[in-house]
Coordinates of C-alpha atoms in Angstrom, one line a residue:
M163 CA 13.5 88.2 29.6
C164 CA 15.1 88.1 33.0
C165 CA 18.6 87.2 33.9
D166 CA 18.7 84.2 36.2
A167 CA 21.8 85.4 38.0
C168 CA 21.1 89.1 38.8
K169 CA 17.4 89.1 38.0
G170 CA 17.9 92.1 35.7
L171 CA 15.2 92.6 33.0
L172 CA 16.4 92.3 29.4
L173 CA 14.7 93.6 26.3
H174 CA 13.7 90.9 23.8
S175 CA 12.3 91.2 20.3
S176 CA 12.2 89.1 17.3
L177 CA 14.8 91.3 15.7
N178 CA 17.5 90.8 18.3
D179 CA 16.6 87.2 19.2
T180 CA 18.8 86.3 22.2
N181 CA 21.6 88.8 21.5
N182 CA 20.7 91.0 24.5
L183 CA 20.9 88.0 26.8
R184 CA 24.3 86.9 25.3
T185 CA 25.7 90.4 25.7
H186 CA 24.4 90.6 29.2
V187 CA 25.9 87.3 30.2
K188 CA 29.4 88.6 29.3
S189 CA 29.0 91.6 31.6
C190 CA 26.7 90.3 34.3
P191 CA 28.1 91.1 37.8
K192 CA 26.9 87.8 39.2
K193 CA 27.8 85.5 36.3
E194 CA 30.5 83.6 38.2
K195 CA 27.9 82.5 40.7
S196 CA 25.3 81.7 38.1
S197 CA 24.3 78.5 36.4
F198 CA 25.1 80.0 33.0
A199 CA 28.7 80.7 33.6
Y200 CA 29.5 77.4 31.9
Q201 CA 27.0 76.1 29.4
K202 CA 27.2 72.3 29.0
T203 CA 27.5 70.8 25.6
V204 CA 26.3 67.5 24.4
H205 CA 29.8 66.1 25.1
D206 CA 29.3 66.8 28.8
F207 CA 26.5 64.2 28.8
Y208 CA 27.7 61.8 26.1
S209 CA 31.2 61.2 25.1
P210 CA 31.8 59.3 21.9
L211 CA 35.2 58.3 23.4
K212 CA 33.6 56.2 26.1
S213 CA 35.1 52.7 26.1
S214 CA 32.6 50.0 25.3
P215 CA 33.1 46.2 25.9
I216 CA 31.6 45.8 22.4
P217 CA 34.0 46.2 19.5
R218 CA 33.1 49.1 17.2
E219 CA 32.8 46.8 14.1
I220 CA 30.3 44.5 15.8
K221 CA 28.3 47.5 17.1
F222 CA 28.3 49.0 13.6
S223 CA 27.1 45.7 12.0
V224 CA 24.3 45.3 14.5
T225 CA 23.2 48.9 13.9
E226 CA 23.2 48.3 10.1
A227 CA 21.2 45.1 10.6
C228 CA 18.7 46.9 12.8
T229 CA 18.4 49.7 10.2
E230 CA 17.8 47.1 7.4
F231 CA 15.3 45.3 9.5
C232 CA 13.2 48.4 10.0
A233 CA 13.5 49.5 6.3
L234 CA 12.9 46.1 4.7
D235 CA 10.1 45.0 7.0
A236 CA 8.5 48.5 7.2
R237 CA 8.9 48.6 11.0
A238 CA 9.4 51.7 13.2
F239 CA 12.9 52.2 14.6
D240 CA 11.3 52.3 18.0
V241 CA 10.5 48.6 17.8
M242 CA 14.0 47.8 19.1
R243 CA 13.2 49.6 22.3
G244 CA 10.4 47.2 23.1
D245 CA 10.6 44.4 25.6
G246 CA 9.5 41.8 23.0
F247 CA 12.3 42.7 20.6
K248 CA 14.9 42.7 23.3
N249 CA 13.6 39.3 24.6
L250 CA 13.8 37.9 21.1
A251 CA 17.3 39.3 20.5
K252 CA 18.5 37.9 23.9
T253 CA 17.0 34.5 23.2
L254 CA 18.7 34.3 19.8
F255 CA 22.0 35.4 21.3
D256 CA 21.7 32.8 24.1
A257 CA 20.8 30.1 21.6
D258 CA 24.0 30.8 19.6
R259 CA 26.1 30.8 22.7
A260 CA 24.6 27.5 23.9
T261 CA 25.7 25.6 20.8
S262 CA 29.2 24.3 20.4
T263 CA 29.5 26.0 17.0
S264 CA 28.4 29.3 15.8
S265 CA 27.3 28.0 12.4
I266 CA 23.6 28.0 13.1
E267 CA 21.4 29.1 10.2
I268 CA 18.9 31.6 11.5
T269 CA 16.3 30.2 9.2
D270 CA 16.6 26.8 11.0
L271 CA 16.2 28.5 14.4
L272 CA 13.2 30.8 13.7
P273 CA 9.8 29.2 13.5
H274 CA 7.9 29.2 10.2
P275 CA 5.1 31.8 10.1
T276 CA 2.5 29.1 9.7
Y277 CA 3.4 27.8 13.1
F278 CA 1.7 30.8 14.7
M279 CA -1.4 30.4 12.5
N280 CA -1.8 26.8 13.5
K281 CA -1.2 27.6 17.1
F282 CA -3.9 30.2 17.2
I283 CA -6.4 28.2 15.1
S284 CA -6.1 25.2 17.4
K285 CA -7.1 27.2 20.4

C-alpha cells in the first residue's frame, strides 16, 4: 500500500488488514494537507434530518404500499424506478387531484385486465 499524502510505502498483509494504514494516518507528516484528514461518513452525503415537503406519515404509508405491491405481486423493488411506474403513479395522483372529492375507489379508476386483452386482439 502507498500513502496518498506522503507517498510512503506501507506493509500490508492479511493478518494486519489496514491497521498499518490506520497507524500511519495518525502520524503522517502530511496528513493535514491530505484528503484522508477527514473521512466523510454517510451523514455527510445524506442527512435523515433533511426537511421534506411530504409529511413523514404519508411517506411511510407510500413506502409500505410499495413494499406490499412488490411482495404481493411478485415484482422487483426496482420497478418503482421505471418511467412506466412513475407515469402511472403521477396519472393516478393527478386523477385524484382533479376530482372534487377524494373518495375515488381505485378499482373504479383502473381498467379491467380484459381491456388490454381485447385491445391487443382487435389489432
